[in-house]
XYZ file of C-alpha atoms in Angstrom:
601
model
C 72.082 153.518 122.130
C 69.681 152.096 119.711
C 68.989 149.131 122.332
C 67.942 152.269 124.981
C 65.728 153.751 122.250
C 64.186 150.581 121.353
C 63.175 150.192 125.418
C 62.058 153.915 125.419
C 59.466 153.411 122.329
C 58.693 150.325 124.336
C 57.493 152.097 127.389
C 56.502 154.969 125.400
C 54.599 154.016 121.970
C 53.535 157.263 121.118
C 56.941 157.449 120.212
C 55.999 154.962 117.320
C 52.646 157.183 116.048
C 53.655 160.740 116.695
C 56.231 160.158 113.929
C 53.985 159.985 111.152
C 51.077 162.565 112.289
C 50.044 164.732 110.086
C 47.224 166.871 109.242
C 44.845 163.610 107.844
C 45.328 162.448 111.204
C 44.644 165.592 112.731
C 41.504 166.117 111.466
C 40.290 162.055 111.880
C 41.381 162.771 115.580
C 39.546 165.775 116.591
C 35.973 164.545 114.521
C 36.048 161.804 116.919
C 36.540 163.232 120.134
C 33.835 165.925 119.423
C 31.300 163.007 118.931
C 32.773 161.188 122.210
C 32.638 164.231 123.975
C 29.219 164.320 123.302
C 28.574 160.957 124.352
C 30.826 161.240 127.357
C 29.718 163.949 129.412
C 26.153 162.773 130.398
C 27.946 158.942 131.182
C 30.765 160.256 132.854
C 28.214 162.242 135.225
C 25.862 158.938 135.416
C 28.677 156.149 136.010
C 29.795 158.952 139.083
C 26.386 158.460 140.654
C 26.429 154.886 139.811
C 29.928 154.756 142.353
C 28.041 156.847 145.044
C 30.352 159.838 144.076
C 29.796 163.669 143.409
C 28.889 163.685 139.542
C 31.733 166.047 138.604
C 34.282 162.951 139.973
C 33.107 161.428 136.979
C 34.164 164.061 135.108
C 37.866 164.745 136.537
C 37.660 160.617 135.884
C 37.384 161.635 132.358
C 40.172 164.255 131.391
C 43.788 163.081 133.475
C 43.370 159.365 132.444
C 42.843 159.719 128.849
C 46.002 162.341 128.665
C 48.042 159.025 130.576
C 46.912 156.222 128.366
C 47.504 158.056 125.472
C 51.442 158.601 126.075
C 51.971 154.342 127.710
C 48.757 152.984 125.886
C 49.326 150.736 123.047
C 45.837 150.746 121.309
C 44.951 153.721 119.096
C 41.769 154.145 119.752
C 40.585 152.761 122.817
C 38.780 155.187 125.135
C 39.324 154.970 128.632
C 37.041 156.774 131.695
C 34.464 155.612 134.211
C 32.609 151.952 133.046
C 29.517 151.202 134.661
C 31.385 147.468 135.905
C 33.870 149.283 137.684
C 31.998 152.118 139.245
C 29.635 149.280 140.703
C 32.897 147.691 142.025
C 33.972 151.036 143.430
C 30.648 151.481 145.103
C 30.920 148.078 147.003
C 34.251 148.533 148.104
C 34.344 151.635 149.086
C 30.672 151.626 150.347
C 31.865 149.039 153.629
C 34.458 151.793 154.257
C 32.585 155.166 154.723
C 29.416 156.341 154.098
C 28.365 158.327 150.387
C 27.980 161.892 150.421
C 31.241 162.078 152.782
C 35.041 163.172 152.695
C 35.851 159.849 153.878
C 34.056 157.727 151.034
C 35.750 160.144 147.963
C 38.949 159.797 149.622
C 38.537 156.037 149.809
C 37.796 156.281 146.081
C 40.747 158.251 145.762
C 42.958 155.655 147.139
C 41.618 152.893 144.919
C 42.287 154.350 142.083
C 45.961 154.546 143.044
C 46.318 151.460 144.424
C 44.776 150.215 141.617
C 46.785 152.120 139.019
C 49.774 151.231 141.544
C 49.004 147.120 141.067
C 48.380 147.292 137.184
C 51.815 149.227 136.478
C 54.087 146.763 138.573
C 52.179 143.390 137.105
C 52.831 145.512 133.432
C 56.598 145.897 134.652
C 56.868 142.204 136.004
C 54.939 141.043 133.035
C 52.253 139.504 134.967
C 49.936 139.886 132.374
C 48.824 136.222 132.437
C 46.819 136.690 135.551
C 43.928 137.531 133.843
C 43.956 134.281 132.078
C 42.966 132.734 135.308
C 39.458 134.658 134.669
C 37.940 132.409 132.537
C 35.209 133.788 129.357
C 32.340 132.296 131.066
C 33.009 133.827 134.517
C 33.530 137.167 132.880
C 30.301 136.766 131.105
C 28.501 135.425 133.603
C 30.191 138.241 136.226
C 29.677 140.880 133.212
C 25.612 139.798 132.668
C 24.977 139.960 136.638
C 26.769 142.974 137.105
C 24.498 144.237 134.164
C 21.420 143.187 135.952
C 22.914 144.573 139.556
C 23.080 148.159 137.964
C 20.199 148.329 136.668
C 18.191 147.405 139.181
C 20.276 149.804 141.494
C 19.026 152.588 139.254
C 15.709 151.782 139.725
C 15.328 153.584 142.944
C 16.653 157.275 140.958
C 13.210 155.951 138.217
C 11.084 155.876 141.068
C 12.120 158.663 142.804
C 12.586 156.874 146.271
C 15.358 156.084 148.912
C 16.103 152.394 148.244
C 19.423 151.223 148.759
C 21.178 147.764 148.581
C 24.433 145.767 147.379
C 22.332 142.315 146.490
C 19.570 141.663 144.267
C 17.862 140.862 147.329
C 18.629 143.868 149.137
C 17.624 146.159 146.197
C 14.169 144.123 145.422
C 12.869 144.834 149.746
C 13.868 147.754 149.482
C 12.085 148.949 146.595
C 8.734 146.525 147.514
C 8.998 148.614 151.187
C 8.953 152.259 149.526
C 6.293 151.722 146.606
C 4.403 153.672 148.208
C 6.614 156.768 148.467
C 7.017 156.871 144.746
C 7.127 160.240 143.191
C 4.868 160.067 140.121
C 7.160 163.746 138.282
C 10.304 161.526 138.918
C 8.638 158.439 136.885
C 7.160 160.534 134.248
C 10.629 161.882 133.367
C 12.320 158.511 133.798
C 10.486 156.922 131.816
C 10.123 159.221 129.642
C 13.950 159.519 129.272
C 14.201 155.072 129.319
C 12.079 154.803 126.563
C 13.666 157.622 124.844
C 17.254 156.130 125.155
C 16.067 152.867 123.883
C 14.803 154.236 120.922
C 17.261 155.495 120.273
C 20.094 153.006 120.536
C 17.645 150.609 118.760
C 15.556 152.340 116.107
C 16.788 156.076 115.321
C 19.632 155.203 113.335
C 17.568 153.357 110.805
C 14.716 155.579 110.854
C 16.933 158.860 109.967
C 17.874 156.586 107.045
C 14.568 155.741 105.794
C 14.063 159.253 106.323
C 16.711 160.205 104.024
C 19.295 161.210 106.031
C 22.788 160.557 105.044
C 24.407 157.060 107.251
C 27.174 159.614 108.823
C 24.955 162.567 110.078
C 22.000 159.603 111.214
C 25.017 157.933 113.072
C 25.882 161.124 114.755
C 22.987 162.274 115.791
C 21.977 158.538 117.326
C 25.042 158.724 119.360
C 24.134 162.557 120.516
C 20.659 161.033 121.797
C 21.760 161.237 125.381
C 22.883 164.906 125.264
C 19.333 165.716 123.774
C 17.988 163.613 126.513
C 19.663 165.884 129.056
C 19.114 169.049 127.068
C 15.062 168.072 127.228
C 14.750 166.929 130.870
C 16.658 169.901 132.334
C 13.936 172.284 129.809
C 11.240 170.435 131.158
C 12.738 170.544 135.285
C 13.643 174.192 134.658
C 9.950 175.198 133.041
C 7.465 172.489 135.687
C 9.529 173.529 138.690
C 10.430 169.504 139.316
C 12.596 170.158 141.767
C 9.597 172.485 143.868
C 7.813 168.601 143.260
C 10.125 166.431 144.947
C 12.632 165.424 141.404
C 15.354 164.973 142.330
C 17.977 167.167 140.802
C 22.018 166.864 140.455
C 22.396 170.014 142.044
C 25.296 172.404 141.682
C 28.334 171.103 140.063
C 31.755 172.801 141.345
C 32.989 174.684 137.906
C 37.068 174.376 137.786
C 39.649 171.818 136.841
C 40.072 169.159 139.906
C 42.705 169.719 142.265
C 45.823 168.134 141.747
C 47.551 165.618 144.496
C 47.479 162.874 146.829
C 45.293 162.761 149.741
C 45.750 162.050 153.186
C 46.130 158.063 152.744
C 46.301 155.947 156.125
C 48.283 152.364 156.278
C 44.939 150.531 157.825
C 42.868 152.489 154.555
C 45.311 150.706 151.679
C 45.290 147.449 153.556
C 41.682 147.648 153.666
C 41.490 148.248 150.241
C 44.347 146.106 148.431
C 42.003 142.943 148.029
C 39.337 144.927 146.329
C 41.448 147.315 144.363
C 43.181 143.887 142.879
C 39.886 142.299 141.616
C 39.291 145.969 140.069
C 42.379 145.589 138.133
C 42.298 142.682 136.891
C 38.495 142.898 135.441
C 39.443 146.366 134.176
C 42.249 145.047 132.533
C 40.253 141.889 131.061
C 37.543 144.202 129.836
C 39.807 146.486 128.379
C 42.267 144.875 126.682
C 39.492 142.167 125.244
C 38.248 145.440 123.469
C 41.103 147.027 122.633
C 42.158 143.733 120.909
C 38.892 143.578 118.665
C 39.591 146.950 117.571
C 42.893 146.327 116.818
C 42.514 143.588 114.925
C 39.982 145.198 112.244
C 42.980 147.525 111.354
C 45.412 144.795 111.537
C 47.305 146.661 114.349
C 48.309 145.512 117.358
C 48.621 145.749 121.217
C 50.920 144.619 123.877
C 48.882 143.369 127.094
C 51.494 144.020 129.562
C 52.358 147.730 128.158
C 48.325 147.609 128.385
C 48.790 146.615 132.159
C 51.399 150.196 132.192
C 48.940 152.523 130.168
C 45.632 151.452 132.043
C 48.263 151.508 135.451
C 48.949 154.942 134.840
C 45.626 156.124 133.511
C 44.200 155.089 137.103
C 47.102 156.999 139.058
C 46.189 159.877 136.847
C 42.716 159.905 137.910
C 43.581 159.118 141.683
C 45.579 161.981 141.665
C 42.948 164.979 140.071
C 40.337 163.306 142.392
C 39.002 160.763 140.343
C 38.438 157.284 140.857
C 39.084 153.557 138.942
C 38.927 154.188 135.258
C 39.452 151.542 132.385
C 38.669 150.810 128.735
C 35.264 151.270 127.915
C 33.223 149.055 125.213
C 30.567 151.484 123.806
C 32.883 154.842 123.669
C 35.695 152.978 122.206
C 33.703 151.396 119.526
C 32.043 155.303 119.285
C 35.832 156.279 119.134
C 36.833 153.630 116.547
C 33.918 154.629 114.366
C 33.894 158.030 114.223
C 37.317 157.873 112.189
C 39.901 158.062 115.008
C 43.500 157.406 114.031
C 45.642 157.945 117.650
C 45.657 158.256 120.891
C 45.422 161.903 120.418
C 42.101 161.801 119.788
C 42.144 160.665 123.500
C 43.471 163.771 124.422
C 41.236 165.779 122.383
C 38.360 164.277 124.163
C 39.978 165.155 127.500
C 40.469 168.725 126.022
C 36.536 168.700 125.673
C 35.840 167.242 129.355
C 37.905 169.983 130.887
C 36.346 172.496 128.934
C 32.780 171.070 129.993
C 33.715 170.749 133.324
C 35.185 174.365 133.754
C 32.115 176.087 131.652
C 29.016 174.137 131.250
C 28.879 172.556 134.579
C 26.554 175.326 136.001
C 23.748 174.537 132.859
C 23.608 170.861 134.556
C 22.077 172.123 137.582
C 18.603 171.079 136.868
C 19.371 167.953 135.252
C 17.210 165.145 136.966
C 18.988 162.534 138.707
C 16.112 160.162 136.888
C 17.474 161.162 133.484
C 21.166 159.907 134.602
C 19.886 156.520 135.666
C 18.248 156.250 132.405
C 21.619 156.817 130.659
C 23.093 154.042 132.786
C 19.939 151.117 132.490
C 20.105 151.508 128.837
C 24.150 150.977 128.398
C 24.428 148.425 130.968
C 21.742 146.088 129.790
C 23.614 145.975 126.496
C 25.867 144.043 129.206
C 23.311 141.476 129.535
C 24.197 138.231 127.271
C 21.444 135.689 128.269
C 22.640 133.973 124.832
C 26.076 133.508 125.722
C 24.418 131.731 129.124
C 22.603 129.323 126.996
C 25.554 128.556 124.162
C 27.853 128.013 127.685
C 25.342 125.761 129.008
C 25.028 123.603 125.791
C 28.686 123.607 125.407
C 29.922 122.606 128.310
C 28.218 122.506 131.704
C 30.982 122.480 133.597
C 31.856 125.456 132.521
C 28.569 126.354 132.795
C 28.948 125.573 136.653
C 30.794 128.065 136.846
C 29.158 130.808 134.822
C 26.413 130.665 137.289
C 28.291 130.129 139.986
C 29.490 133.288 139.369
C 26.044 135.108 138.469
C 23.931 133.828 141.206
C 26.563 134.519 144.158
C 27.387 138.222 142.131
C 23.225 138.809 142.329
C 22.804 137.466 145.932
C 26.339 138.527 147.826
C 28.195 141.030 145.650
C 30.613 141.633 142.929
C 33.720 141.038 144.961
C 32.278 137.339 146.296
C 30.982 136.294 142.800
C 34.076 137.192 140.931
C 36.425 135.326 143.648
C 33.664 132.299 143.379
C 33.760 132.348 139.920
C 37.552 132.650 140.026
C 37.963 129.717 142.638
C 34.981 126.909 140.719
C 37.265 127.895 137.425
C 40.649 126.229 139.104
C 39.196 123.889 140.965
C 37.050 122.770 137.830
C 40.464 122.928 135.799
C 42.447 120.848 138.446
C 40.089 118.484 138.434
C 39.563 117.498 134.700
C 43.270 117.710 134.205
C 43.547 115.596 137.404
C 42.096 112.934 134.912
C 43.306 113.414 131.915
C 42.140 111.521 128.738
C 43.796 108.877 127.999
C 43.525 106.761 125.234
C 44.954 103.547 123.971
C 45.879 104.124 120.562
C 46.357 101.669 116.924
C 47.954 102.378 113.752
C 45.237 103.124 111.165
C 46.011 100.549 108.094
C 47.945 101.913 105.475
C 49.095 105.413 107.203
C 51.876 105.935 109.905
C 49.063 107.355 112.073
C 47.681 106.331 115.087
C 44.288 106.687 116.676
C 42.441 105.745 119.874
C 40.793 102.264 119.327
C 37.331 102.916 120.727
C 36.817 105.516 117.687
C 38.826 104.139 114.317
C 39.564 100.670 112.940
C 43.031 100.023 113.991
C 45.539 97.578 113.519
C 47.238 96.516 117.088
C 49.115 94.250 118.298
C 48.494 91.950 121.783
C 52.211 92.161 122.835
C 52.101 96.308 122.694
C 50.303 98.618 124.664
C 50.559 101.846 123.055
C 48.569 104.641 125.517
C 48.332 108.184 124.252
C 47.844 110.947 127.311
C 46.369 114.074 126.380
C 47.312 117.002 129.212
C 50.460 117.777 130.814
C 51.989 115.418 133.383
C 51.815 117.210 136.745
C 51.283 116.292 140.617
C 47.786 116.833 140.414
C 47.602 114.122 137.491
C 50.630 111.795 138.203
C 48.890 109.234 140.547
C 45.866 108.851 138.323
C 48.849 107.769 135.164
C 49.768 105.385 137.508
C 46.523 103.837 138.548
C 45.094 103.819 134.406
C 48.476 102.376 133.309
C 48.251 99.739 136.263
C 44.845 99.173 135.318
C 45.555 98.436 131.368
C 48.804 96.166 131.709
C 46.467 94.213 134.426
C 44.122 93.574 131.588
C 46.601 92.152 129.211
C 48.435 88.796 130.435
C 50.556 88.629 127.242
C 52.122 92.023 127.422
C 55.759 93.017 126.603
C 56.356 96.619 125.820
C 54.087 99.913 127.197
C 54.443 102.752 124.915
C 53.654 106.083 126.002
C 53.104 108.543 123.421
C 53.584 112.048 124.829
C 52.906 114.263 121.673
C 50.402 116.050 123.703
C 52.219 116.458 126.932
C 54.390 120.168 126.915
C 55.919 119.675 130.746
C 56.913 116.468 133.119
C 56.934 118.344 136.798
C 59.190 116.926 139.436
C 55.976 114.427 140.826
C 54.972 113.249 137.634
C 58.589 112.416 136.854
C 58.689 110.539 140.053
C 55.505 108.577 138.862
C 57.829 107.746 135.390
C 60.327 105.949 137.865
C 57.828 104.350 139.475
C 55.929 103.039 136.604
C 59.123 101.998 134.958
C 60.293 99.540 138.284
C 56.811 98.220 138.252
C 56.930 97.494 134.822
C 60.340 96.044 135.026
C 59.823 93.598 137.828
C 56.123 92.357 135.597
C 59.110 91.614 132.404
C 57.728 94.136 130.645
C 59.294 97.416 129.050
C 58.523 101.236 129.201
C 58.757 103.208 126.199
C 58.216 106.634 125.516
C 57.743 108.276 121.811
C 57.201 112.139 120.532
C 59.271 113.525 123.464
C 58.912 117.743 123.029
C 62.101 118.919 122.885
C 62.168 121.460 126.048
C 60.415 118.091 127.818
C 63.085 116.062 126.871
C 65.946 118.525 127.846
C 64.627 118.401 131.452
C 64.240 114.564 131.451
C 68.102 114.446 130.284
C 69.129 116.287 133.588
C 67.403 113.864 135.909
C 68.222 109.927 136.217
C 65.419 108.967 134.580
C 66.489 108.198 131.327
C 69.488 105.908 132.563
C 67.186 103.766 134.450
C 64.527 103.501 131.712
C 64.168 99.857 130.730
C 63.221 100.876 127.091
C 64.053 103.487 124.088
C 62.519 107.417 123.621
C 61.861 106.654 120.155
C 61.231 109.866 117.582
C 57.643 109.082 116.976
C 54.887 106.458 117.944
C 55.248 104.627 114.207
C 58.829 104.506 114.468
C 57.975 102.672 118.065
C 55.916 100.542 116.559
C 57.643 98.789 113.754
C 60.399 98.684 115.839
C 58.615 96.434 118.454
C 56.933 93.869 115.809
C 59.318 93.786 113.038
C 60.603 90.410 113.693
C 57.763 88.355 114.842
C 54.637 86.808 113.211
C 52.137 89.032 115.446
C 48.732 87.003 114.793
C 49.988 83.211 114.066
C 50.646 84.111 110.255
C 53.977 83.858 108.823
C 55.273 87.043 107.609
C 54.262 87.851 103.641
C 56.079 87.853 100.614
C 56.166 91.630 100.690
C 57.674 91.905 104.414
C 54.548 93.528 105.698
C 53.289 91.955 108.700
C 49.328 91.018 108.915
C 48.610 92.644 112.293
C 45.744 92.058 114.330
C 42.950 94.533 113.413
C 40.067 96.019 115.841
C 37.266 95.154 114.549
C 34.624 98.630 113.710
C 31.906 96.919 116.234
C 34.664 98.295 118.675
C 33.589 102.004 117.849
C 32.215 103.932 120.631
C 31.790 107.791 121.096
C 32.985 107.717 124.649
């Protein structure tokens, strides 16, 4: 029974916090979602028109899924809803299926929520987890800053006040060069107005309420209400200029009402269609929300468990497919809103939903005048947050493979689309990683004098000896690598006409696949027919359990010994290894590398 209970709280960690709420928590809870309430209503509405959807979808996006993370999630306070990353992805994928402003595209939206929600609750079950570890930091960045740059210049068309669509940089630049002169000068005036606004805000209030006295708390507050005073302002002004009677476009009527609850009519050819994209939504929804929910974690010295993560973002985005949202995951800014207005659980989760759904059933019909402009203002000033141009440059100076692909992964996400860009990004990562462990470093080690430790002779002064090739490899032995051991190994006993033993020190190698193996066996006849013997030394123990259920070990010519210094006094402890007789002391006076040898290769 207690076994059963342990895998309920596993699948069900509010289980583990409800136990211990209490009136504290209470109140910590609901003082958080009031302030992202406030914050979320005017994103929810902007990241909907960022996907090409109704603005209320962003708002059904916003109740459902937080309710769902809350009872599988395992971060406390990790708000999840519509991201600006994923609503671009949305709009791409969904955008090559039906056209915006139709039944089709929402139902297509519909569907990827599911199928993403679908994906991310069997790879929690299966514990699949480590897929995202194939998207490497840089290509996030690098996918993360273009998106960033995408968006915002997507949004750029709802400043102007002209039709000016596009999926690429490209695309989006023509289009807006080809209707300059259509530009509606009301539209800019409040765009601008509101983008400048915004800025100032997220940049300057905070500290200038302090300066002006006000308390850090209420300052904090009231910097993270900025966007609900933007909206507040702009609709005043649209109501009382008659914008709308001047070409502004407005959001329009907003359907008051909870969403409707259900699956939609969902084709075969539609989920096929949408599998591949729905997959690459998952898994950077997942990397971005997790990554988050781990910082926050941390700072309280709590934890999270990814693939439960995989389960409570899963089910989050089957929530919102079915009350007619679309893909949802963990969002940066409202969770670090979340964490720092004081919240304690996941209820404050479901507060917040509380406050969506009572938004979206009364105050829907005082957004009616809200200028589209005013939205896209919301969005340009939290994506380009997204924007790390220093990241780029520490990358570059780092490592410039890496760097490859980084911008690999920006240019083709700029110039062909998010889907492309991530899959280039993901594909240069591998292939970059297959090839450097391909050829893996390998170094031919000495014992530094007077220690039991040994270092690669092109960087220390060593002590060696002519007769012993010692040869440290640094990566795993696999297929990819196994020839290349050969060849180097080949390579160094050619070099050395008065060799007897090869030692290979395999401290640094965790797994021997069935190739590299085979390479072993080879190198050890070749070896044996030159009179010389293999060696290995610092065998892993889960290593060496697999070698003992192969033939390798019967065959081997030489001795696994427990470490390389162990190897080495073995091998010279009876002969005179430089022309000296042995000293009074038993120590022998091996040959030393001289420091000219030094290199920084």
């Amino acid at each position: 029974m207690g076994g059963l209970a342990r895998r309920i709280n596993g699948y069900l960690p509010l289980t583990d916090w409800a136990r211990t709420y209490d009136r504290t928590t209470l109140v910590s809870d609901l003082v958080a979602a009031v302030i992202v309430t406030i914050m979320l209503i005017p994103q929810s509405l902007a990241y909907a028109m960022l996907a090409g959807l109704p603005p209320e979808v962003g708002l059904y996006a916003s109740i459902l899924p937080l309710v769902a993370y809350a009872l599988f999630g395992t971060s406390r306070t990790l708000a999840v809803g519509p991201v600006a990353v994923v609503s671009l992805m949305t709009a791409s994928a969904v955008g090559q299926i039906a056209a915006q402003g139709t039944t089709d595209y929402l139902i297509a939206a519909i569907v990827l929520a599911l199928l993403s929600g679908a994906m991310l609750v069997l790879m929690g079950l299966f514990r699949l987890g480590f897929l995202a570890n194939f998207l490497s930091h840089p290509v996030i960045s690098g996918f993360i800053t273009a998106s960033g740059l995408l968006i915002a210049a997507s949004q750029l068309k709802h400043i102007l006040g002209v039709d000016a669509g596009g999926d690429t940089l490209p695309e989006i630049v023509f289009a807006l060069a080809r209707a300059a002169a259509r530009i509606n000068l009301y539209t800019v005036a409040i765009g601008a107005g509101a983008l400048a606004f915004l800025y100032f805000a997220r940049t300057r209030l905070k500290s200038l309420l302090i300066g002006l006295g006000v308390a850090k708390r209420p300052a904090d507050l009231m910097t993270k209400a900025a966007p609900i005073l933007a909206v507040v302002m702009t609709i005043l002004i649209a109501v009382a200029l008659d914008l709308g009677g001047k070409g502004v476009a407005l959001v329009g009527t907003i359907p008051q009402g909870l969403p409707a609850f259900g699956l939609p009519q969902i084709s075969l050819d539609l989920v096929a269609t949408l599998a591949a994209p729905a997959f690459l939504i998952s898994i950077i929804g997942f990397v971005e929300s997790v990554s988050v929910a781990q910082t926050l974690a941390s700072k309280r010295r709590q934890r999270i468990v990814p693939d439960q993560e995989l389960i409570g973002l899963g089910a989050a985005n089957i929530a919102s497919g079915l009350s007619t949202g679309y893909p949802v995951t963990g969002g940066f800014a409202r969770s670090v809103v979340n964490f720092d207005a004081g919240a304690e659980t996941p209820a404050a989760g479901v507060f917040t939903a509380a406050g969506i759904a009572f938004a979206t059933l009364f105050l829907t019909p005082l957004l009616t005048s809200l200028p589209q402009a005013t939205l896209a203002a919301t969005i340009i000033v939290a994506v380009l947050s997204l924007v790390d141009l220093k990241a780029i440059r520490q990358v570059f100076d780092y490592s410039k493979a890496d760097f490859s692909a980084m911008a690999a992964t920006i240019l083709v996400t700029l110039l062909w689309g998010v889907e492309p860009g991530v899959v280039a990004g993901v594909a240069l990562s591998l292939v970059l990683h297959l090839y450097r462990t391909s050829k893996p470093h390998m170094a031919v080690v000495g014992l530094v004098p007077g220690t039991e430790h040994f270092r690669n002779v092109e960087r220390h002064q060593v002590q060696i000896d002519p007769h012993i090739l010692s040869i440290r490899v640094d990566e795993s032995l696999y297929f990819a690598n196994s020839r290349y051991l050969e060849d180097r190994i080949a390579e160094l006993v050619a070099e050395r006409p008065d060799l007897r033993h090869v030692v290979l020190m395999c401290s640094a190698v965790n797994t021997i696949d069935a190739s590299a193996l085979e390479s072993l066996e080879e190198i050890n006849h070749r070896l044996k027919d030159a009179g010389i013997t293999f060696h290995l030394t610092e065998v892993k123990g889960p290593v060496m359990d697999r070698l003992k259920r192969a033939a390798f070990l019967d065959h081997l010519t030489g001795t696994v010994y427990l470490s390389q210094f162990e190897a080495f006094r073995s091998l010279t402890e009876e002969r005179d290894i430089c022309g000296h007789a042995p000293s009074a002391s038993g120590d022998h006076d091996l040959c030393s590398l001289p420091m000219e040898a030094r290199t920084t290769s």
